[in-house]
CSV table of C-alpha atoms in Angstrom, one decimal:
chain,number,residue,atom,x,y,z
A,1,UNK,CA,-21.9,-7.0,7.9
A,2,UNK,CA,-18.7,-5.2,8.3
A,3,UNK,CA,-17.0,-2.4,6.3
A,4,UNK,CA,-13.2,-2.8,7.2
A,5,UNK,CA,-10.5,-0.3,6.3
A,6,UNK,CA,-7.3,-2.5,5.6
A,7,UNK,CA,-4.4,0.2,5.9
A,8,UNK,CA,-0.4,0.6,6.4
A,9,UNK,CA,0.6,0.8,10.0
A,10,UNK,CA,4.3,1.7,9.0
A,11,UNK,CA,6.2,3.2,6.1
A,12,UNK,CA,4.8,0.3,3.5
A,13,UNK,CA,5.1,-3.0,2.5
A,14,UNK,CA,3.6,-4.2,5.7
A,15,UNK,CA,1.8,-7.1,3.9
A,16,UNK,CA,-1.7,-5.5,3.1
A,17,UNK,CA,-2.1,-7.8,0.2
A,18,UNK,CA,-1.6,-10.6,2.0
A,19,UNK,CA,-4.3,-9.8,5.0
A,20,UNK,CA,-6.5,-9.0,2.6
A,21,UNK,CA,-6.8,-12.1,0.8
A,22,UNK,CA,-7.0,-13.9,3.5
A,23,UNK,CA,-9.4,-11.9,5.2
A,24,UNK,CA,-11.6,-11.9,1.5
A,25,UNK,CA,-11.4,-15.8,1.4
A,26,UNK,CA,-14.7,-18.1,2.2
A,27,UNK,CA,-11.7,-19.6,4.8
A,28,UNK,CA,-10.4,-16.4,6.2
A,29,UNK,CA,-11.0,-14.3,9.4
A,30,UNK,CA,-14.3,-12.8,8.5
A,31,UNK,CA,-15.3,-16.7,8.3
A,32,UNK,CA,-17.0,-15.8,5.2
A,33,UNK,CA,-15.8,-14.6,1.5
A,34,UNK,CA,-15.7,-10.9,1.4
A,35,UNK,CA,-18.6,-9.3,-0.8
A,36,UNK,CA,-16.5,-6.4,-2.0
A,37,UNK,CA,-13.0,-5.4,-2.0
A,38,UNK,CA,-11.9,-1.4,-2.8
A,39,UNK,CA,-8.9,-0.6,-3.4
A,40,UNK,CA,-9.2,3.2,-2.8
A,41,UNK,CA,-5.8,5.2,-3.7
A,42,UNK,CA,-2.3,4.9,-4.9
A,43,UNK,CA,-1.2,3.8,-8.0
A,44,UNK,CA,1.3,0.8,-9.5
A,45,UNK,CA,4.0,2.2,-7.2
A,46,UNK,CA,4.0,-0.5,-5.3
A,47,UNK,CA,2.7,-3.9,-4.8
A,48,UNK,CA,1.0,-6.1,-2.9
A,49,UNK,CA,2.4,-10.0,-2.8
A,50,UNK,CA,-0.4,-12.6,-2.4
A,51,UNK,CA,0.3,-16.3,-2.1
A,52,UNK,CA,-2.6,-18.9,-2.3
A,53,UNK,CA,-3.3,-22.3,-4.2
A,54,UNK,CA,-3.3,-20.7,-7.5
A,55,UNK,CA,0.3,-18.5,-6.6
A,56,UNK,CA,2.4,-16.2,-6.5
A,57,UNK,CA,1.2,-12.8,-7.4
A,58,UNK,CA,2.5,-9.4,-7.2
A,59,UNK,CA,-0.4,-7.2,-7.8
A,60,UNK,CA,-0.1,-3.5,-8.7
A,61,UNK,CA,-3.4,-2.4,-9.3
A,62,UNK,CA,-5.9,-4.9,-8.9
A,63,UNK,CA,-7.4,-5.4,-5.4
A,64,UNK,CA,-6.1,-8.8,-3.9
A,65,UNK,CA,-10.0,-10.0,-3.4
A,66,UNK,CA,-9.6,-11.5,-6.8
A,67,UNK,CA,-9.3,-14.3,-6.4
A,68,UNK,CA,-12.5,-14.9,-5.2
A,69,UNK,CA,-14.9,-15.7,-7.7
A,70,UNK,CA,-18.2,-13.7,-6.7
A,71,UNK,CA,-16.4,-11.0,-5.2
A,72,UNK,CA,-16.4,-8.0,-6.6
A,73,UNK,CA,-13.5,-5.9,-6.9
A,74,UNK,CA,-13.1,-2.6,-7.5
A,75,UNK,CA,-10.5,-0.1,-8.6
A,76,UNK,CA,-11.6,2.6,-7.0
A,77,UNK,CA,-12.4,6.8,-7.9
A,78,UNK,CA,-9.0,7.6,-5.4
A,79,UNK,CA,-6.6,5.4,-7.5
A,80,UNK,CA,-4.7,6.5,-10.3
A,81,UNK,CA,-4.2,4.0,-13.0
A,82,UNK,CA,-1.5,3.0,-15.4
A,83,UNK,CA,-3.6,1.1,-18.3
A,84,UNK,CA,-0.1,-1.1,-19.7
A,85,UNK,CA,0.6,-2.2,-16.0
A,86,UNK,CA,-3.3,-2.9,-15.5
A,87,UNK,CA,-3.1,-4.9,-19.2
A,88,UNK,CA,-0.1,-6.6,-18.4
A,89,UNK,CA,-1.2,-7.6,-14.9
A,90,UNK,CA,-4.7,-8.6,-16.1
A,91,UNK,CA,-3.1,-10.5,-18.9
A,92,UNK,CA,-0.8,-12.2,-16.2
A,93,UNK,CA,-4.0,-13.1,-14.0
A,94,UNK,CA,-6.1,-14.7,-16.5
A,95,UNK,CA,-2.8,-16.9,-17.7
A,96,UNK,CA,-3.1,-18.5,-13.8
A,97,UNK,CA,-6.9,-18.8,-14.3
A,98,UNK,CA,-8.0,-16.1,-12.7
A,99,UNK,CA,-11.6,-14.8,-13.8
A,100,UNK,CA,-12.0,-11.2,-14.3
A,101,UNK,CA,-15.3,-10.7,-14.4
A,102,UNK,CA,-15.9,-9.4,-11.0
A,103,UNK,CA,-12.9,-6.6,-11.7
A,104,UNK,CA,-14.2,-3.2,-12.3
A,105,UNK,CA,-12.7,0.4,-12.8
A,106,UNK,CA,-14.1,3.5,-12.0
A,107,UNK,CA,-14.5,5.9,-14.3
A,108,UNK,CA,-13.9,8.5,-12.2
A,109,UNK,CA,-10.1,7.1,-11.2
A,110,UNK,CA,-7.3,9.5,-13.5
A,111,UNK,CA,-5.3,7.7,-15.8
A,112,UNK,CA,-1.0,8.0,-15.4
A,113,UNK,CA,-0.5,8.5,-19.3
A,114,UNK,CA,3.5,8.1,-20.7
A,115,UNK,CA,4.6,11.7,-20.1
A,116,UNK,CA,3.7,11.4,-16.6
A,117,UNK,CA,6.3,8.5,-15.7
A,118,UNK,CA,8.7,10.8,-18.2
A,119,UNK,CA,8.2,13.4,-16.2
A,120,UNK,CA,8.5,12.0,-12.9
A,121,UNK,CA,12.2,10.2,-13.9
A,122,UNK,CA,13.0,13.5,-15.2
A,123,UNK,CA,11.9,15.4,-12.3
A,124,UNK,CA,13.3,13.2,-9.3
A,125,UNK,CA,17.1,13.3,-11.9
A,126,UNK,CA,16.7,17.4,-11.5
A,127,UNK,CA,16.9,16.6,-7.6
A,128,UNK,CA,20.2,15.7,-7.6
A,129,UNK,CA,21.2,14.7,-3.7
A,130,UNK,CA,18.0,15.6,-2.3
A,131,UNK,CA,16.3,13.0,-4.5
A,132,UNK,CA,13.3,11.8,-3.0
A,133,UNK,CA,13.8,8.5,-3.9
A,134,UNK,CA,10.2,7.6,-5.9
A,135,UNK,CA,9.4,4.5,-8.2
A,136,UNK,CA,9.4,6.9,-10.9
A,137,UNK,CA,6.0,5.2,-12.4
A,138,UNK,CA,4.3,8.7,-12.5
A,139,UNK,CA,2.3,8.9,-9.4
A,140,UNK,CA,3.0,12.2,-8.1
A,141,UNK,CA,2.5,13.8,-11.9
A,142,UNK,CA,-0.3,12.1,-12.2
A,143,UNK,CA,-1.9,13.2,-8.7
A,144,UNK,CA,-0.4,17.0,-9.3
A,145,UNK,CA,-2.5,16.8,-12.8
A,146,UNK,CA,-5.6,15.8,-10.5
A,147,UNK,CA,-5.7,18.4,-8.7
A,148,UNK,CA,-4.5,21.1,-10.9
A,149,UNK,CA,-7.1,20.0,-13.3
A,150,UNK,CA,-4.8,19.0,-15.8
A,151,UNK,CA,-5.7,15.3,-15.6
A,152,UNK,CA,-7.6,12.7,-17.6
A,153,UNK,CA,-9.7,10.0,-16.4
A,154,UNK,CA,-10.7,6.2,-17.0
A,155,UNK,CA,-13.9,7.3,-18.4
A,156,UNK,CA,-12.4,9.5,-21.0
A,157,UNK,CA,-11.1,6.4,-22.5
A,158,UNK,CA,-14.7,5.5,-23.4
A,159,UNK,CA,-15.2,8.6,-25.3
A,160,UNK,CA,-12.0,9.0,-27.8
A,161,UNK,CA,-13.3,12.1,-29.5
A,162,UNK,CA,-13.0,13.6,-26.4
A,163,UNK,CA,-10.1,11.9,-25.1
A,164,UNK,CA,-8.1,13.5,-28.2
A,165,UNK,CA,-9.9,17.0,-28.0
A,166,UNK,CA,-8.6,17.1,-24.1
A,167,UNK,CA,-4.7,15.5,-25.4
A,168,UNK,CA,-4.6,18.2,-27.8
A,169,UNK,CA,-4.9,21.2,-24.9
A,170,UNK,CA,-2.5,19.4,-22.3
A,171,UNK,CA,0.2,17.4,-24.2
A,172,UNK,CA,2.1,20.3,-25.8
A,173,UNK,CA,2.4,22.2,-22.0
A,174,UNK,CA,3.5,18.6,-21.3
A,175,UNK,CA,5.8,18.3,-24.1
A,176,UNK,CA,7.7,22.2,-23.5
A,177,UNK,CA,8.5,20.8,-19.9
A,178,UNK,CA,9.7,17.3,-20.8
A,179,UNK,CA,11.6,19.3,-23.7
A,180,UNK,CA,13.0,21.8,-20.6
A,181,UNK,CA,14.3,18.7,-19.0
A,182,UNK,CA,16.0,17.3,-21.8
A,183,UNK,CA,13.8,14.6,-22.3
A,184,UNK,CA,11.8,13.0,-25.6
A,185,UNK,CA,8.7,14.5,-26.7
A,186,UNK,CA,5.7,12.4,-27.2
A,187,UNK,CA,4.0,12.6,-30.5
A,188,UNK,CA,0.1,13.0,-29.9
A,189,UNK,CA,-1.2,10.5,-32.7
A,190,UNK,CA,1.1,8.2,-31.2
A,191,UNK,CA,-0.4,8.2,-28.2
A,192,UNK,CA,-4.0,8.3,-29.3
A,193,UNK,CA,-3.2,4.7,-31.1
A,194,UNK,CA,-2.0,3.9,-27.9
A,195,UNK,CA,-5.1,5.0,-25.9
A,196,UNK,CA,-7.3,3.2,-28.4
A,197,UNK,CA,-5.5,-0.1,-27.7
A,198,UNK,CA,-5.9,0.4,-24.0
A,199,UNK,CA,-9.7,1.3,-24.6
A,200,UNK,CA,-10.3,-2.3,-26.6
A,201,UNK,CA,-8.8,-3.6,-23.4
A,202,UNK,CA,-10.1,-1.8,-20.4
A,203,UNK,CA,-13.6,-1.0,-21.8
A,204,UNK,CA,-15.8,-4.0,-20.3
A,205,UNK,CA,-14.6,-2.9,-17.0
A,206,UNK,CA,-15.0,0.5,-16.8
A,207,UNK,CA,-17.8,1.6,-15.2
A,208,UNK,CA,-19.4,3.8,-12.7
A,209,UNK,CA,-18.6,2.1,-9.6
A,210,UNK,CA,-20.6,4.3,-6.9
A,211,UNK,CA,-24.0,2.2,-7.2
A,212,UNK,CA,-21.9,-0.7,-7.0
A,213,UNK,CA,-20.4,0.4,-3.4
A,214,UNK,CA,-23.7,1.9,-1.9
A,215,UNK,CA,-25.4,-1.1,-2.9
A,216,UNK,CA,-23.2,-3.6,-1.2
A,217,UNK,CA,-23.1,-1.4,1.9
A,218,UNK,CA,-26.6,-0.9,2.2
A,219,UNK,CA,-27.4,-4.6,1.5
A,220,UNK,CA,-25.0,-5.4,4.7
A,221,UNK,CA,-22.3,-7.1,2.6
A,222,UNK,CA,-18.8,-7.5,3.9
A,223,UNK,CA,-17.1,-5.0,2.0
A,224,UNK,CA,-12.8,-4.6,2.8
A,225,UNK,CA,-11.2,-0.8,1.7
A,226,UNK,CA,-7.3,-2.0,0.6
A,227,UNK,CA,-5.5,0.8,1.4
A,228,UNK,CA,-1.4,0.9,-0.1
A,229,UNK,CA,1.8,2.2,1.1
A,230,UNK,CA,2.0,3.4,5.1
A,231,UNK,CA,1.3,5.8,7.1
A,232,UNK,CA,4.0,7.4,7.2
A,233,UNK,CA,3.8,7.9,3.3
A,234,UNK,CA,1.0,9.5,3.5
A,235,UNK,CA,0.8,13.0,2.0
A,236,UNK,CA,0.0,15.2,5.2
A,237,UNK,CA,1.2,13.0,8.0
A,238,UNK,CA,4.1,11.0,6.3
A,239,UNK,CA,7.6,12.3,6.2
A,240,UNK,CA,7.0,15.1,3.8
A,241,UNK,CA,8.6,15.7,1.5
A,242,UNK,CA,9.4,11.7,1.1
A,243,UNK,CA,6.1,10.8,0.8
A,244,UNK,CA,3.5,9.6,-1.8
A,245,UNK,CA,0.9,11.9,-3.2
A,246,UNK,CA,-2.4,10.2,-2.2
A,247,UNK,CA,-3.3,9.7,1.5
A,248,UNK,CA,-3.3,5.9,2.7
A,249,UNK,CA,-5.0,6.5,6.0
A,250,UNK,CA,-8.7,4.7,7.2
A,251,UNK,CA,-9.9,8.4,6.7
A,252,UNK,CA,-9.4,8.2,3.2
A,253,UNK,CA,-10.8,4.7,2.4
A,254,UNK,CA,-14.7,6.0,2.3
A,255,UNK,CA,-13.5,9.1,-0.4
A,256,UNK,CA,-11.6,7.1,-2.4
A,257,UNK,CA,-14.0,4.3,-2.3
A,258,UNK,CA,-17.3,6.3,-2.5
A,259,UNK,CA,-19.3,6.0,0.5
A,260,UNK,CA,-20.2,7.8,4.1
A,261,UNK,CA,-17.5,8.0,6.6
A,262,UNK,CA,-20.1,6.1,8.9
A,263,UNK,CA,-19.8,3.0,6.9
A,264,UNK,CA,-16.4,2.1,8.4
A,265,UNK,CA,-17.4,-0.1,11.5
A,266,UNK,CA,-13.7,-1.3,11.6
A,267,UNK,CA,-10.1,-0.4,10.8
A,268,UNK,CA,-7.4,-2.8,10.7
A,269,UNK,CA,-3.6,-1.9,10.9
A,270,UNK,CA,-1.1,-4.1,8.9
A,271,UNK,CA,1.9,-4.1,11.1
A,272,UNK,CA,5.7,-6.0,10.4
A,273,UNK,CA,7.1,-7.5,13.1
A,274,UNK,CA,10.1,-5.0,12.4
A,275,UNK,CA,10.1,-2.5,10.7
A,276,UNK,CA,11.2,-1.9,6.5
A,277,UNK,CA,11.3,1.3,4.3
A,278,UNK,CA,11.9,1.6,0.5
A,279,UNK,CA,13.6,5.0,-0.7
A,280,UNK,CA,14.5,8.2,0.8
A,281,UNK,CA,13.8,10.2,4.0
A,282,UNK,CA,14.4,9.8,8.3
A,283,UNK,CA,14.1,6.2,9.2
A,284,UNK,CA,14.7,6.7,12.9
A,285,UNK,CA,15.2,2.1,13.6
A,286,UNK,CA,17.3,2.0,10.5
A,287,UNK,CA,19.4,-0.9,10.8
A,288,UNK,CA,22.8,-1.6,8.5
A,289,UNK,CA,24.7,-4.1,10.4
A,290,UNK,CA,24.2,-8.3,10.2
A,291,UNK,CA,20.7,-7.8,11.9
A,292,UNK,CA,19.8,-6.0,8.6
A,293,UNK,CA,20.7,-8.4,6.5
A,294,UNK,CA,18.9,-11.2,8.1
A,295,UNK,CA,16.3,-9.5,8.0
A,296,UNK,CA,16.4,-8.4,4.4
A,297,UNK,CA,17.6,-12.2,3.2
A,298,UNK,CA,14.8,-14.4,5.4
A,299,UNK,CA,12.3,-11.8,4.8
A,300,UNK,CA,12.5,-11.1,1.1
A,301,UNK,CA,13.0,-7.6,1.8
A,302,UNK,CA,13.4,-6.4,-2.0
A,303,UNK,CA,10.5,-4.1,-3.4
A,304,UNK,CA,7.7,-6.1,-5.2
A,305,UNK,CA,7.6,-3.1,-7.6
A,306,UNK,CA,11.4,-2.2,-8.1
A,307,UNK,CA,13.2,-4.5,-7.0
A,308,UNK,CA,15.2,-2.5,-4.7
A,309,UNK,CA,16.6,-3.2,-1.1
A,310,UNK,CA,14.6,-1.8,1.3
A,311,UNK,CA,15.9,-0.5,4.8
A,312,UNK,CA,15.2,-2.6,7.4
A,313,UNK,CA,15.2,-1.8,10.8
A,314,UNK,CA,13.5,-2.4,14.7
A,315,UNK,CA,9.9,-2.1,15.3
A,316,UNK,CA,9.0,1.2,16.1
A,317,UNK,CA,6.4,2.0,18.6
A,318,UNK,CA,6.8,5.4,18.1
A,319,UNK,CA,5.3,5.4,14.5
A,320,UNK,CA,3.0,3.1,15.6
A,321,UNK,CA,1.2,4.8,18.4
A,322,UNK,CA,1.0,7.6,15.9
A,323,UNK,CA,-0.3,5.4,13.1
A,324,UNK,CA,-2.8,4.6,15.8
A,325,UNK,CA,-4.1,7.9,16.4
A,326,UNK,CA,-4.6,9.0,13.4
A,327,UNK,CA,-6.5,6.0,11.8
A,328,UNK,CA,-8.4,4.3,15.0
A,329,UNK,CA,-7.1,1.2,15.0
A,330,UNK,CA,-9.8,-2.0,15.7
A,331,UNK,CA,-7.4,-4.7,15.3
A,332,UNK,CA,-4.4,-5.2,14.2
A,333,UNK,CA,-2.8,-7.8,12.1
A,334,UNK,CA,1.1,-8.4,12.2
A,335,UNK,CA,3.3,-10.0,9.5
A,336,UNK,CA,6.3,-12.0,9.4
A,337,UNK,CA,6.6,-12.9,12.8
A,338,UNK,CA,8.8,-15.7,11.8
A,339,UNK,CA,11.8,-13.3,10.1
A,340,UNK,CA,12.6,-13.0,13.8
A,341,UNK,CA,12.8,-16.7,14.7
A,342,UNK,CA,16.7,-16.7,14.3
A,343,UNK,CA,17.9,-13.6,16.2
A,344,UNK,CA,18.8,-14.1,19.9
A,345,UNK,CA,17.4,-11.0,21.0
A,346,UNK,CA,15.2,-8.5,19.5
A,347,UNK,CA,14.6,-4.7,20.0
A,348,UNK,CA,11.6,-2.3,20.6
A,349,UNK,CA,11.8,1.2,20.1
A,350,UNK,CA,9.7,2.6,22.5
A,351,UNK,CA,10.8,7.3,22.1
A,352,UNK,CA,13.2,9.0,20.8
A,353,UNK,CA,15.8,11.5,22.3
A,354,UNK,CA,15.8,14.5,20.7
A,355,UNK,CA,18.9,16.3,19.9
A,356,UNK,CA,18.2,18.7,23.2
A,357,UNK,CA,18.8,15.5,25.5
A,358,UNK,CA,15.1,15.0,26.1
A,359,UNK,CA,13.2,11.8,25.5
A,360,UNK,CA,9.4,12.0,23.5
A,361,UNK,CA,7.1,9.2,22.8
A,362,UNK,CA,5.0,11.5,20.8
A,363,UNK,CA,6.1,12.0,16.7
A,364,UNK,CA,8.1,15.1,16.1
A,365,UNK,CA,7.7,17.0,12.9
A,366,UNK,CA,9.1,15.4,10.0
A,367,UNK,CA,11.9,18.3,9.3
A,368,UNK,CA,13.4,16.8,13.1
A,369,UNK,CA,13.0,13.1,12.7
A,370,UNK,CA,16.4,12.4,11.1
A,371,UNK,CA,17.8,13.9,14.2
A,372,UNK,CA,16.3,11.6,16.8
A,373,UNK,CA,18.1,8.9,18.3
A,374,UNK,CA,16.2,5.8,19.2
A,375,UNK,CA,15.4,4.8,22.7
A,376,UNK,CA,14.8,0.7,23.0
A,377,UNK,CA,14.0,-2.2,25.0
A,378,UNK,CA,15.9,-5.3,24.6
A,379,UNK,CA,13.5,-8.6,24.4
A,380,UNK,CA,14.7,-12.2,24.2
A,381,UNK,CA,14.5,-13.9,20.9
A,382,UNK,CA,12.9,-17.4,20.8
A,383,UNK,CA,15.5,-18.6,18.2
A,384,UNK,CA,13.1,-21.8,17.1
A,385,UNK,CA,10.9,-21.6,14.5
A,386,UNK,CA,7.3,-20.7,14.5
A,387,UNK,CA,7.0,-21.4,10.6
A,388,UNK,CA,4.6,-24.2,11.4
A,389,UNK,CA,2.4,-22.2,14.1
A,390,UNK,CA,-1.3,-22.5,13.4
A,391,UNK,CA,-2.7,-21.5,16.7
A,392,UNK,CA,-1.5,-18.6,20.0
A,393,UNK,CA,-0.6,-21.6,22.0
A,394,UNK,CA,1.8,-23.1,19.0
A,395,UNK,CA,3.7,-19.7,19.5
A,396,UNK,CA,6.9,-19.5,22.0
A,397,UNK,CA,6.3,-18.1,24.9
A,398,UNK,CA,8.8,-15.0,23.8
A,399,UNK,CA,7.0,-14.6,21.0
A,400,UNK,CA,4.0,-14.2,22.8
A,401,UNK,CA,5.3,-11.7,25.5
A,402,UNK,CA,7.2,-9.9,22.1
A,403,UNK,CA,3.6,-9.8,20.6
A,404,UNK,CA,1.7,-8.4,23.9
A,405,UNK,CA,4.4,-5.8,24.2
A,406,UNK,CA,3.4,-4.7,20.7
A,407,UNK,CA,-0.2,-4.2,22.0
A,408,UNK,CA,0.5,-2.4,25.1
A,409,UNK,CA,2.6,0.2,23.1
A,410,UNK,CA,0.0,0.4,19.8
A,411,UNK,CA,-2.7,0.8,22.0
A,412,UNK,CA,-4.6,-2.4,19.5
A,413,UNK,CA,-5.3,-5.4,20.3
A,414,UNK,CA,-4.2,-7.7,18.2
A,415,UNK,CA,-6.1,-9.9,15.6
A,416,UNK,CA,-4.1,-11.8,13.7
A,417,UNK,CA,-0.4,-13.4,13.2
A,418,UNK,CA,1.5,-14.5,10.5
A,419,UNK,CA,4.1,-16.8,10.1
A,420,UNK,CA,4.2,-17.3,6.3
A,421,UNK,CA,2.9,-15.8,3.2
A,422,UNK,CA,0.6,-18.4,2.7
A,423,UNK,CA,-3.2,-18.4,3.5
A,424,UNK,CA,-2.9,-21.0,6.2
A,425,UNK,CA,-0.2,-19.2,8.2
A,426,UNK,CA,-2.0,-16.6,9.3
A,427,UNK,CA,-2.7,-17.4,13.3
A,428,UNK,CA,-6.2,-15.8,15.0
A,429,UNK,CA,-6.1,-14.1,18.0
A,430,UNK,CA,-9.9,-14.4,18.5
């Protein structure tokens, strides 16, 4: 059976949640319920909207195989995790009649405590104008922390005496900078009651998860990586600095997930049918005229974490050629197809003219992509709607030639279509 990467093909908010519970349903693509689903980096930054017969959801941190019962889902070793989101969002699932059972943390993942979301308000405010533009939920402290040593871990919370012993060393270096900032110091018995609700919580589900992973994959289960954000939020490839501090490419799945690099036998890109971006940095297809605000109004286009507009602009095949590259594409799977069915004619990006006149396909550095200028193909627009599509042949004919196009530029084939955020609108290719 498979192990399938499930990753960004754009700047986020492509829709990985959604693929991935219909791909991890017993009536999804894999024709078969997923065994396993790994969520394997990133934080509560942003979310992942899933719509099925139980719901609406808007899921943070837990993988969006949940909804499975028998599948086992895992919050993997490359995730950092906020235990009141986790609470609050466990709390929210079990209201909808959700079992938790299969839901399990590794103990291993670091844990975004309060001073790190203080910190990263107070840090992106110290910007000024060259903000960055971040959900300010403490992902970037959190990760810095990780790798400076600083941090604390998931694990720790099953082990208070040591959980306080390791609070004791790095809250006051915490508290002198928040203090330096002008912001509130956090009192350290405070937060130890804190930690000790989030333990009573948390504790039936935290576990070493690595013989959890190796078993499934050398049973042969069907195991999905959920990767979050894009691409081009990724740490060393995205738009630095404008970019999130984990890495969201295939690559990464087997690290954060725990298991061999081999054990990916497929990598599937989640690609919008345009293109949208939430907070700062070059945007290259960046629409702001009525085209943007169909877009943003039919697709929904607010963040599932923040609430904020996002940018909305043209499909770039630019970014996804390069997306391409750099994870290996097997498949793709493209999203909201049908936020196009009312626009007369649609555009591709297919290079961009650089300031010196000349015209790349290939993805410049990030310190020159605000100066490119996009170079596009005009496609007609089908103008009907494709809402109630459930096979290729359903599809307009532009829509089809619009989707092919996408293919021939990505270098992918492509696997599946969707033309609603429900489980049943998802068209296969195959």
């Amino acid at each position: 059976m498979p192990t399938i990467a499930i990753v960004g093909a754009q700047w986020g908010d492509e829709g990985k949640g959604r693929v991935v519970d219909y791909l991890a349903s017993p009536a999804g693509g894999l024709g078969k319920a997923a065994d396993m689903v790994v969520r394997f980096q990133g934080g509560d930054n942003a979310g992942h909207t899933v719509v099925n017969p139980l719901g609406e959801f808007k899921l943070h941190l837990v993988p969006s195989g949940i909804f499975n019962r028998g599948t086992q889902c895992i919050i993997g070793t490359g995730c950092v995790v906020n235990p009141e989101t986790l609470i609050a969002e466990m709390d929210a699932l079990r209201a909808a009649g959700v079992s938790l059972d299969d839901l399990f943390i590794s103990t291993r993942a670091h844990l975004t405590l309060p001073y790190h979301r203080q910190l990263d308000g107070l840090e992106e405010s110290a910007r000024g104008g060259k903000a960055i533009g971040t959900t300010q939920r403490g992902i970037g402290p959190t990760y810095a922390d990780k790798a400076a040593r600083w941090g604390l871990r998931t694990g720790d919370l099953l082990n208070l005496d040591r959980l306080r012993e390791r609070l004791a060393v790095v809250l006051p270096a915490k508290n002198r900078v928040i203090d330096h900032f002008g912001g509130e110091p956090i009192d350290l018995d405070t937060l130890i009651a804190r930690c000790l609700h989030w333990a009573e919580h948390l504790r039936p589900h935290i576990t070493d998860t690595l013989p959890l992973v190796r078993a499934a994959v050398e049973a042969d289960r069907t195991v999905l990586l959920e990767g979050q954000l894009g691409v081009m939020r990724d740490l060393d490839w995205g738009v630095y600095p404008y970019v999130t501090s984990s890495n969201p490419l295939a690559s990464f799945g087997p690290v954060g997930a725990g298991l061999p690099a081999r054990a990916v036998t497929e990598v599937i890109g989640v690609v919008k049918a345009y293109v949208t971006a939430v907070g700062a940095g070059p945007f290259p297809t960046e629409l702001t005229d009525a085209t943007c605000d169909h877009l943003r109004r039919v697709g929904g286009e607010y963040g599932a974490t923040t609430g904020r507009p996002r940018r909305c602009g043209w499909l770039d095949a630019v970014a996804l050629d390069y997306a391409n590259w750099l994870n290996g594409f097997t498949g793709l799977a493209v999203t909201k197809l049908d936020v196009l069915d009312g626009l007369p004619e649609l555009k591709l990006c297919t290079g961009y003219r650089l300031p010196s006149g000349e015209v790349t396909s290939r993805m410049p550095d990030p310190a020159t992509l605000g100066t490119v200028e996009p170079v596009y193909e005009t496609w007609p627009g089908w103008e009907r709607s494709t809402g109630n599509a459930r096979r290729w042949s359903d599809l307009p004919v532009e829509a089809q030639r619009y989707l092919h196009r996408i293919e021939e530029l990505t270098g992918a084939p492509i696997r599946w279509v969707s033309v609603g955020p429900e489980q049943g609108a998802m068209i296969p290719m195959m």
